[in-house]
Amino acid sequence: MDNKTVYYKPLPPKPATLLIIERGKPITLVSLDGSMTLGRASEKSTCDIKIASGIVSRNHGEFIYEDVEGIFYYRDNNSLNGTFYNGVKLEQLNERGTRAVRLSDGDILRIDCENLMNPRSDAVIIIFSTAFSVKETWKRYPLDGIDSVKIGRGISDGICLTDFMASRSHAVMVRAQNTWHITDSGSVNGLAVNREQLEGQRELHIFDVIRIANTTLIFLGNEVIYNEVQMAAPQPEQVRANRSVVMSVNIDEVKVRKFNSIAKKTLLSHINLDVEAGDFVLILGGAGAGKTTFIKSLMGSIKRTGKVEGQVLFDNMDLYKNFRMLKHKIGLVPQFSTTRDNDTVYNTIMDAANIKLAGEYSNAEIRQRVDNVIGKLMLTSLTGNLVKNLSGGQKKRVEVAIQAIGDQEVFVLDEPDSGMDYATRVDLMTNLHSCTDSGGVVMVISHSPDDAAHLFTKVIVLAKSQRDEVGRLAYYGDVENAYKFFGVGKLSDIVMEINYEGGHGRADEFIDKFENTRRG
């Protein structure tokens, strides 16, 4: 069993999409809505996913959905030519097939010969994604007869991207002696090839996957195929139904240097969880459990004073290894307002956009971005209002909008309700919850969680173990099951249960209990 099992009732299968590419064949998008089989197309085939290539076996492999954990796996059924998983051939485990490998966004399955640098003409590549849609538009850019291609936003003589976070001139591909290379053209956010952030120049091989902001490009030798990023925000019902993973946290250990010392102390250990689109997450923790350290780890800022062993993944790319590309994915919303009271909501957001996007974007593009963010966060009716006339919750939503200008997907707030009365706290949390309707994630540390318990979709509970004084995960799941798990009637009582000072001191009991539930 995977170590990220969430302690709550099984949900319907998460929608996932397979992008299937065969050279010279139409691009195929297949929706995975549960366990499905893969094999060669024929009149007698009973497989769910049929592929034309002759090197695909009749019963080549299968996608397996594990409904308790909400995870897709893939297993090769001991096919003739096998399956490569992220460049490594799956080895036979028993007479039924290979071991089942867990699939994450961006994972690549490939049916090919042993030498991946010299692929067969009938090779097949399959990309697994919870972000792609079967309705998504994919384009082809032929490379025959040309020696260089510019890639960027708004260009007219190359691969033109609709992705707002792509630079105007983002990258260039150049052919030399029948070999193509790609180089970053001084872009703002950089790019990655096969999930590795590009530094300098890199030679391209057939089926290499290039990532520029939110755009995926696949090099096929004689052409590049790429998706058109949809700028329109999804509807709330689409977000709730899709439940795609936005951020995957796999922290083994966080060590931070003590003040005036070269020694490092372990503050967090074994934090494993997935955060999904539309989640409104409450972060609870006892004294010294590492809530602030956890937030810093998510943002990549812990490297200044310490070290993180493990990964924080966006689109299955490591934040720490691809920081330039991914740093804009998560934003810390300030505890105290930085806005000017006498400005309108629109001017406040526009001023932030002019600062953040200056130089790379035209005035028209900036205005369009501001309009998109205002619509996404449902601020249209407030654009003409002065900031000083907004409620506390509305002001915080404006602060989130300022962060969202930079394409943040995850917003973290550390005690935003500190010092507020009951009515203001409820207003604040209701406004923050609305920020998740278009697919964003909001994570909140709060010492008054019961006022808005019905709004939270997930609860993270960190507890400090008495055995080693290290913060660990004591629970991750929905609110309803949190009550059952801790045997309490209120969220605030959870902290009382796990605290050693002034509480019941049961942290290690619940750390062990949760670890056992994850193991099944």
Coordinates of C-alpha atoms in Angstrom, one line a residue:
M1 CA 0.0 0.0 0.0
D2 CA 1.2 3.5 -0.7
N3 CA 2.2 5.7 2.3
K4 CA -0.2 8.5 1.3
T5 CA -3.5 6.8 2.1
V6 CA -5.9 9.5 3.3
Y7 CA -8.1 8.5 6.3
Y8 CA -11.5 9.0 4.7
K9 CA -14.1 7.1 2.8
P10 CA -13.2 6.0 -0.8
L11 CA -14.2 8.4 -3.5
P12 CA -15.2 7.8 -7.1
P13 CA -12.2 7.4 -9.5
K14 CA -10.2 10.5 -10.1
P15 CA -10.4 11.5 -13.8
A16 CA -7.1 11.0 -15.5
T17 CA -6.1 11.3 -19.2
L18 CA -3.7 9.3 -21.4
L19 CA -2.0 11.2 -24.2
I20 CA -1.1 8.5 -26.8
I21 CA 1.4 9.3 -29.5
E22 CA 2.4 7.3 -32.5
R23 CA 4.5 8.9 -35.2
G24 CA 2.5 9.6 -38.3
K25 CA -0.8 8.8 -36.5
P26 CA -3.4 11.2 -35.1
I27 CA -2.9 12.3 -31.5
T28 CA -5.2 10.3 -29.2
L29 CA -6.6 11.3 -25.8
V30 CA -8.2 8.6 -23.6
S31 CA -10.0 9.2 -20.4
L32 CA -9.2 6.8 -17.6
D33 CA -12.3 6.4 -15.5
G34 CA -11.2 3.3 -13.5
S35 CA -9.2 0.2 -14.3
M36 CA -8.7 -0.4 -18.0
T37 CA -6.7 -2.7 -20.3
L38 CA -4.3 -1.9 -23.1
G39 CA -3.6 -3.9 -26.2
R40 CA -3.2 -4.0 -30.0
A41 CA -6.2 -3.1 -32.1
S42 CA -7.9 -6.0 -33.9
E43 CA -11.4 -7.3 -34.6
K44 CA -11.2 -9.7 -31.7
S45 CA -9.6 -7.3 -29.2
T46 CA -11.5 -6.9 -25.9
C47 CA -9.1 -4.3 -24.6
D48 CA -10.4 -1.0 -23.4
I49 CA -7.6 1.0 -25.0
K50 CA -6.6 -0.1 -28.5
I51 CA -3.4 0.9 -30.2
A52 CA -2.6 0.4 -33.9
S53 CA 1.2 -0.2 -33.6
G54 CA 2.3 -3.8 -34.5
I55 CA 4.8 -3.9 -31.6
V56 CA 2.0 -3.6 -29.1
S57 CA 0.8 -7.0 -27.8
R58 CA -2.8 -8.1 -27.9
N59 CA -2.9 -8.0 -24.1
H60 CA 0.0 -5.6 -23.5
G61 CA -0.8 -4.1 -20.1
E62 CA -3.4 -2.7 -17.7
F63 CA -4.2 0.4 -15.8
I64 CA -5.3 -0.4 -12.3
Y65 CA -7.3 2.0 -10.1
E66 CA -6.9 1.6 -6.3
D67 CA -10.1 3.1 -5.0
V68 CA -9.1 3.4 -1.3
E69 CA -6.1 5.5 -2.1
G70 CA -7.4 7.1 -5.2
I71 CA -4.3 6.1 -7.2
F72 CA -3.7 4.7 -10.7
Y73 CA -1.1 2.0 -11.3
Y74 CA 0.2 0.4 -14.5
R75 CA 1.4 -3.2 -15.0
D76 CA 2.9 -4.8 -18.1
N77 CA 1.4 -8.2 -18.7
N78 CA 4.7 -9.8 -19.7
S79 CA 4.2 -8.4 -23.3
L80 CA 6.6 -9.3 -26.1
N81 CA 8.3 -5.9 -26.3
G82 CA 7.6 -4.7 -22.8
T83 CA 6.9 -1.2 -21.4
F84 CA 9.4 1.4 -20.4
Y85 CA 8.3 3.5 -17.3
N86 CA 10.1 6.9 -17.3
G87 CA 12.9 5.4 -19.4
V88 CA 13.4 2.2 -17.4
K89 CA 12.0 -1.1 -18.7
L90 CA 9.6 -2.8 -16.3
E91 CA 11.0 -6.3 -15.3
Q92 CA 8.9 -9.4 -15.0
L93 CA 7.7 -10.1 -11.5
N94 CA 5.7 -13.3 -11.9
E95 CA 3.6 -15.2 -14.4
R96 CA 1.0 -12.4 -14.4
G97 CA 3.3 -9.6 -15.3
T98 CA 5.6 -6.9 -13.9
R99 CA 5.3 -5.0 -10.6
A100 CA 2.6 -2.4 -10.7
V101 CA 4.0 1.1 -10.8
R102 CA 2.2 4.1 -9.3
L103 CA 1.4 6.8 -11.9
S104 CA 1.8 10.5 -11.2
D105 CA 1.3 13.5 -13.4
G106 CA 3.7 13.5 -16.3
D107 CA 4.8 9.9 -16.1
I108 CA 5.8 8.4 -19.5
L109 CA 5.1 4.9 -20.6
R110 CA 6.8 3.9 -23.8
I111 CA 6.6 0.8 -26.0
D112 CA 9.8 0.6 -28.0
C113 CA 13.1 -1.2 -28.7
E114 CA 15.8 -1.5 -26.1
N115 CA 17.7 1.6 -27.5
L116 CA 15.5 4.5 -26.7
M117 CA 18.0 6.9 -28.4
N118 CA 17.2 5.2 -31.7
P119 CA 13.4 4.5 -31.5
R120 CA 11.4 2.4 -33.8
S121 CA 9.2 4.1 -36.3
D122 CA 6.2 2.3 -34.8
A123 CA 7.1 3.1 -31.2
V124 CA 4.4 4.4 -28.9
I125 CA 4.5 6.9 -26.1
I126 CA 1.8 7.3 -23.5
I127 CA 1.8 10.3 -21.0
F128 CA -0.3 10.0 -17.9
S129 CA -1.9 13.3 -16.6
T130 CA -4.6 14.5 -14.3
A131 CA -4.2 18.0 -15.8
F132 CA -4.9 17.2 -19.5
S133 CA -8.5 17.1 -20.8
V134 CA -9.8 14.9 -23.5
K135 CA -11.3 18.1 -24.9
E136 CA -7.9 19.8 -25.0
T137 CA -6.5 21.0 -28.3
W138 CA -3.1 19.7 -29.4
K139 CA -1.2 21.3 -32.3
R140 CA 1.6 20.0 -34.6
Y141 CA 4.6 22.1 -35.7
P142 CA 6.5 20.4 -38.6
L143 CA 10.3 20.6 -38.5
D144 CA 11.1 19.4 -42.1
G145 CA 13.0 21.9 -44.1
I146 CA 13.8 24.3 -41.3
D147 CA 16.9 24.7 -39.1
S148 CA 15.6 26.8 -36.2
V149 CA 12.4 27.4 -34.3
K150 CA 11.5 30.1 -31.8
I151 CA 9.2 29.2 -29.0
G152 CA 7.3 31.8 -27.0
R153 CA 4.1 33.8 -26.3
G154 CA 2.8 35.9 -29.0
I155 CA 5.5 35.3 -31.7
S156 CA 4.5 34.9 -35.3
D157 CA 7.4 33.0 -36.8
G158 CA 7.6 29.8 -34.7
I159 CA 5.7 27.9 -32.0
C160 CA 3.3 30.4 -30.5
L161 CA 2.1 29.5 -27.0
T162 CA -1.2 30.7 -25.5
D163 CA 0.3 30.1 -22.0
F164 CA 0.4 33.5 -20.1
M165 CA 3.3 32.4 -18.0
A166 CA 5.5 31.7 -21.0
S167 CA 7.9 34.5 -21.9
R168 CA 7.5 36.4 -25.1
S169 CA 10.7 34.8 -26.4
H170 CA 11.1 31.7 -24.2
A171 CA 13.3 29.2 -26.0
V172 CA 14.8 28.4 -29.3
M173 CA 15.4 25.0 -31.1
V174 CA 18.3 24.8 -33.5
R175 CA 19.3 22.0 -35.9
A176 CA 22.9 21.2 -36.6
Q177 CA 24.0 18.1 -38.6
N178 CA 20.6 16.5 -38.2
T179 CA 20.6 16.9 -34.4
W180 CA 18.3 19.3 -32.7
H181 CA 19.2 21.3 -29.6
I182 CA 17.1 23.5 -27.3
T183 CA 18.3 26.6 -25.5
D184 CA 16.5 28.9 -23.0
S185 CA 16.3 32.4 -24.5
G186 CA 16.6 34.2 -21.1
S187 CA 13.0 33.4 -20.1
V188 CA 11.6 34.5 -16.7
N189 CA 10.5 31.1 -15.5
G190 CA 12.8 28.7 -17.4
L191 CA 12.0 25.3 -18.8
A192 CA 12.5 21.7 -18.2
V193 CA 13.3 18.7 -20.4
N194 CA 12.1 15.3 -19.1
R195 CA 11.5 17.1 -15.7
E196 CA 15.0 18.4 -15.4
Q197 CA 15.4 22.2 -15.4
L198 CA 17.5 23.2 -18.4
E199 CA 20.8 24.9 -17.9
G200 CA 22.5 26.1 -21.0
Q201 CA 21.9 23.9 -24.2
R202 CA 20.6 20.4 -24.4
E203 CA 20.4 17.9 -27.3
L204 CA 16.9 16.6 -28.0
H205 CA 15.9 13.0 -28.6
I206 CA 12.7 11.7 -30.0
F207 CA 9.9 11.6 -27.4
D208 CA 11.6 14.1 -25.1
V209 CA 9.1 16.0 -23.1
I210 CA 9.6 19.8 -22.8
R211 CA 7.8 21.7 -20.1
I212 CA 7.4 25.5 -20.5
A213 CA 5.2 27.0 -17.7
N214 CA 1.9 25.1 -18.1
T215 CA 2.6 24.0 -21.6
T216 CA 3.8 20.5 -22.6
L217 CA 5.7 20.1 -25.8
I218 CA 6.8 16.7 -27.2
F219 CA 9.7 16.4 -29.7
L220 CA 9.1 13.7 -32.3
G221 CA 12.1 14.3 -34.6
N222 CA 10.2 15.6 -37.6
E223 CA 7.7 17.6 -35.6
V224 CA 6.8 19.1 -32.2
I225 CA 3.3 18.6 -30.7
Y226 CA 2.0 20.8 -27.9
N227 CA -1.1 21.7 -26.0
E228 CA -3.0 24.9 -26.1
V229 CA -3.3 26.1 -22.5
Q230 CA -6.9 27.1 -21.7
M231 CA -7.0 30.5 -20.0
A232 CA -10.7 30.3 -18.9
A233 CA -11.1 29.3 -15.3
P234 CA -13.0 26.0 -14.8
Q235 CA -16.4 26.1 -13.1
P236 CA -16.6 25.0 -9.4
E237 CA -18.5 21.8 -10.3
Q238 CA -15.7 20.8 -12.7
V239 CA -13.1 21.5 -10.1
R240 CA -14.9 19.3 -7.4
A241 CA -15.4 16.5 -9.9
N242 CA -11.9 16.5 -11.3
R243 CA -9.9 16.6 -8.0
S244 CA -6.6 16.6 -9.8
V245 CA -3.4 16.6 -7.6
V246 CA -1.9 20.1 -7.5
M247 CA 0.9 19.5 -5.0
S248 CA 2.5 16.3 -3.7
V249 CA 4.5 16.5 -0.5
N250 CA 7.0 13.8 0.3
I251 CA 9.2 15.2 3.1
D252 CA 11.5 12.6 4.7
E253 CA 13.2 15.1 7.0
V254 CA 13.7 18.8 7.5
K255 CA 16.8 20.0 9.4
V256 CA 17.3 23.6 10.4
R257 CA 20.5 25.2 11.7
K258 CA 20.3 26.4 15.3
F259 CA 20.9 30.1 16.1
N260 CA 24.6 30.8 16.3
S261 CA 25.5 27.2 15.7
I262 CA 26.7 25.0 12.8
A263 CA 24.6 22.1 14.2
K264 CA 21.3 21.3 12.6
K265 CA 18.2 20.0 14.4
T266 CA 15.5 17.8 12.8
L267 CA 12.1 19.6 13.1
L268 CA 9.9 17.6 10.7
S269 CA 9.9 14.0 9.6
H270 CA 7.8 11.8 7.3
I271 CA 5.2 14.2 5.9
N272 CA 3.5 12.6 2.9
L273 CA 0.3 13.9 1.4
D274 CA -1.3 15.0 -1.8
V275 CA -3.3 18.3 -2.1
E276 CA -6.0 18.5 -4.7
A277 CA -7.5 21.2 -6.8
G278 CA -10.2 23.1 -4.9
D279 CA -9.0 22.0 -1.5
F280 CA -9.4 24.3 1.5
V281 CA -6.9 22.9 4.0
L282 CA -6.7 23.6 7.7
I283 CA -3.3 23.1 9.3
L284 CA -3.4 22.2 13.0
G285 CA -0.5 21.5 15.2
G286 CA 0.5 21.3 18.8
A287 CA 3.2 23.5 20.3
G288 CA 6.5 23.0 18.5
A289 CA 5.0 20.6 16.0
G290 CA 6.6 22.5 13.1
K291 CA 3.7 24.3 11.4
T292 CA 5.9 27.3 10.3
T293 CA 8.7 24.9 9.2
F294 CA 6.1 23.0 7.1
I295 CA 5.0 26.1 5.3
K296 CA 8.6 27.2 4.6
S297 CA 9.3 23.7 3.2
L298 CA 6.3 24.0 0.8
M299 CA 7.6 27.3 -0.4
G300 CA 11.2 26.3 -1.0
S301 CA 12.5 28.9 1.5
I302 CA 13.9 26.4 4.1
K303 CA 17.1 26.1 2.0
R304 CA 18.3 29.4 3.4
T305 CA 18.7 28.1 7.0
G306 CA 18.4 24.3 6.6
K307 CA 17.9 21.3 4.4
V308 CA 14.9 19.3 3.2
E309 CA 15.3 15.6 2.5
G310 CA 12.5 14.7 0.2
Q311 CA 10.4 16.4 -2.4
V312 CA 7.6 18.9 -2.9
L313 CA 6.2 18.2 -6.4
F314 CA 4.2 20.4 -8.8
D315 CA 3.2 18.6 -12.0
N316 CA 5.5 15.8 -10.8
M317 CA 8.5 18.1 -10.9
D318 CA 10.6 18.7 -7.8
L319 CA 10.3 22.3 -6.4
Y320 CA 13.8 22.2 -5.1
K321 CA 15.4 21.0 -8.3
N322 CA 13.3 23.2 -10.5
F323 CA 12.9 26.2 -8.3
R324 CA 13.1 28.8 -11.0
M325 CA 10.3 27.1 -12.9
L326 CA 8.0 26.4 -10.0
K327 CA 8.6 29.2 -7.5
H328 CA 5.5 31.0 -8.8
K329 CA 3.2 28.0 -8.0
I330 CA 2.8 28.8 -4.3
G331 CA 2.4 32.1 -2.6
L332 CA 2.4 33.3 1.1
V333 CA -0.4 35.7 1.7
P334 CA 0.8 38.3 4.2
Q335 CA -0.9 38.2 7.6
F336 CA -1.3 42.0 7.7
S337 CA -2.7 43.9 4.7
T338 CA -0.3 45.7 2.4
T339 CA -3.0 47.4 0.4
R340 CA -3.8 51.2 0.4
D341 CA -7.2 51.9 1.9
N342 CA -8.1 54.7 -0.5
D343 CA -7.5 52.7 -3.7
T344 CA -10.2 50.8 -5.5
V345 CA -10.0 47.0 -5.7
Y346 CA -9.3 47.2 -9.4
N347 CA -6.5 49.7 -9.1
T348 CA -5.0 47.7 -6.2
I349 CA -4.8 44.6 -8.3
M350 CA -3.7 46.5 -11.4
D351 CA -0.8 48.2 -9.5
A352 CA 0.4 44.8 -8.3
A353 CA 0.2 43.4 -11.9
N354 CA 2.2 46.4 -13.3
I355 CA 5.0 45.7 -10.8
K356 CA 5.0 41.9 -11.2
L357 CA 4.6 41.8 -15.0
A358 CA 6.6 44.9 -16.0
G359 CA 8.8 44.5 -19.1
E360 CA 7.6 41.1 -20.2
Y361 CA 4.0 41.9 -21.0
S362 CA 2.2 44.6 -22.9
N363 CA -0.4 46.9 -21.3
A364 CA -3.2 45.0 -23.1
E365 CA -1.9 41.6 -21.8
I366 CA -1.6 43.0 -18.2
R367 CA -5.2 44.3 -18.4
Q368 CA -6.4 40.9 -19.7
R369 CA -4.5 39.1 -16.9
V370 CA -6.1 41.4 -14.2
D371 CA -9.6 40.8 -15.7
N372 CA -9.0 37.1 -15.7
V373 CA -7.9 37.0 -12.0
I374 CA -10.7 39.3 -10.9
G375 CA -13.2 37.0 -12.6
K376 CA -11.5 33.8 -11.3
L377 CA -11.7 35.1 -7.7
M378 CA -15.2 36.5 -8.1
L379 CA -14.2 40.1 -7.4
T380 CA -16.1 41.6 -10.3
S381 CA -18.8 43.1 -8.2
L382 CA -16.2 44.8 -5.9
T383 CA -13.8 46.3 -8.5
G384 CA -15.1 49.8 -8.0
N385 CA -15.1 49.7 -4.2
L386 CA -12.5 51.3 -2.0
V387 CA -10.4 48.8 -0.1
K388 CA -11.2 50.5 3.2
N389 CA -14.9 49.8 2.6
L390 CA -14.4 46.0 2.2
S391 CA -15.0 43.4 4.9
G392 CA -12.0 41.7 6.5
G393 CA -12.7 38.6 4.3
Q394 CA -13.0 40.6 1.1
K395 CA -9.7 42.4 1.8
K396 CA -8.0 39.0 2.2
R397 CA -9.5 37.8 -1.1
V398 CA -7.9 40.9 -2.7
E399 CA -4.6 39.9 -1.2
V400 CA -5.0 36.4 -2.7
A401 CA -5.8 38.1 -6.1
I402 CA -2.5 40.0 -5.9
Q403 CA -0.7 36.7 -5.4
A404 CA -2.7 35.1 -8.2
I405 CA -1.4 37.6 -10.8
G406 CA 1.8 35.5 -10.8
D407 CA -0.1 32.2 -11.6
Q408 CA 0.0 30.9 -8.1
E409 CA -2.0 27.7 -7.5
V410 CA -1.5 27.3 -3.8
F411 CA -2.0 30.1 -1.3
V412 CA -0.8 29.8 2.3
L413 CA -2.1 32.0 5.2
D414 CA -0.5 31.9 8.6
E415 CA -3.1 32.8 11.3
P416 CA -5.0 35.3 9.1
D417 CA -7.9 35.4 11.7
S418 CA -5.7 36.4 14.6
G419 CA -7.4 39.0 16.8
M420 CA -10.7 38.9 14.9
D421 CA -14.1 38.5 16.4
Y422 CA -16.4 35.6 15.5
A423 CA -18.3 37.4 12.7
T424 CA -15.2 38.7 11.0
R425 CA -13.5 35.2 11.2
V426 CA -16.5 33.5 9.5
D427 CA -16.5 36.2 6.8
L428 CA -12.8 35.8 6.3
M429 CA -13.0 32.0 6.0
T430 CA -16.0 32.1 3.7
N431 CA -14.2 34.5 1.4
L432 CA -11.0 32.3 1.4
H433 CA -13.1 29.2 0.7
S434 CA -14.5 30.9 -2.4
C435 CA -10.9 31.3 -3.8
T436 CA -10.8 27.5 -4.3
D437 CA -13.9 27.5 -6.6
S438 CA -11.8 27.9 -9.7
G439 CA -9.2 25.2 -8.8
G440 CA -6.8 27.0 -6.5
V441 CA -5.8 25.6 -3.1
V442 CA -5.9 27.6 0.1
M443 CA -4.0 26.4 3.2
V444 CA -4.7 28.1 6.5
I445 CA -3.2 27.9 10.0
S446 CA -5.9 29.0 12.4
H447 CA -6.4 28.9 16.2
S448 CA -10.2 29.3 15.9
P449 CA -10.9 26.5 13.4
D450 CA -14.4 25.5 14.6
D451 CA -16.0 28.7 13.4
A452 CA -15.5 27.5 9.8
A453 CA -15.2 23.7 10.2
H454 CA -17.8 23.0 7.6
L455 CA -15.8 24.9 4.9
F456 CA -12.6 22.9 5.2
T457 CA -12.1 20.0 2.8
K458 CA -9.0 18.6 4.4
V459 CA -7.2 18.8 7.8
I460 CA -3.5 18.4 8.3
V461 CA -2.5 17.6 11.9
L462 CA 1.1 17.9 12.9
A463 CA 2.2 16.6 16.3
K464 CA 5.5 16.8 18.1
S465 CA 6.7 13.3 19.1
Q466 CA 7.9 13.0 22.7
R467 CA 10.2 10.2 21.6
D468 CA 12.5 12.5 19.5
E469 CA 10.9 15.9 19.7
V470 CA 10.3 15.9 15.9
G471 CA 7.1 17.1 14.3
R472 CA 5.3 14.3 12.4
L473 CA 2.0 13.8 10.6
A474 CA -0.7 12.7 13.0
Y475 CA -3.6 12.9 10.6
Y476 CA -4.5 13.9 7.0
G477 CA -8.1 13.6 5.8
D478 CA -11.5 15.2 5.9
V479 CA -13.1 16.9 8.9
E480 CA -15.8 14.3 9.5
N481 CA -13.3 11.5 10.0
A482 CA -11.0 13.8 12.0
Y483 CA -13.6 13.9 14.7
K484 CA -13.8 10.1 14.7
F485 CA -10.1 9.6 14.5
F486 CA -9.3 11.7 17.5
G487 CA -12.6 11.0 19.4
V488 CA -13.5 14.6 19.7
G489 CA -16.4 16.9 18.9
K490 CA -14.5 20.0 17.9
L491 CA -11.4 20.6 15.8
S492 CA -9.8 22.8 18.5
D493 CA -10.0 19.7 20.9
I494 CA -7.6 17.9 18.6
V495 CA -4.8 20.2 19.7
M496 CA -5.7 19.5 23.3
E497 CA -5.4 15.8 22.7
I498 CA -1.9 15.9 21.2
N499 CA -0.3 18.7 23.3
Y500 CA 2.0 17.6 26.1
E501 CA 2.0 21.0 27.8
G502 CA -1.5 21.8 29.0
G503 CA -3.0 18.9 27.0
H504 CA -3.5 15.2 27.2
G505 CA -0.1 14.3 25.7
R506 CA -1.3 11.7 23.2
A507 CA 0.8 12.9 20.2
D508 CA 2.7 9.6 19.8
E509 CA -0.4 7.6 20.1
F510 CA -2.0 9.4 17.2
I511 CA 1.2 9.5 15.1
D512 CA 1.4 5.7 15.4
K513 CA -2.4 5.3 14.8
F514 CA -2.2 7.3 11.6
E515 CA 0.9 5.5 10.4
N516 CA -0.9 2.2 10.9
T517 CA -4.0 3.4 8.9
R518 CA -1.8 4.4 6.0
R519 CA -0.3 0.9 6.0
G520 CA -3.8 -0.6 5.8

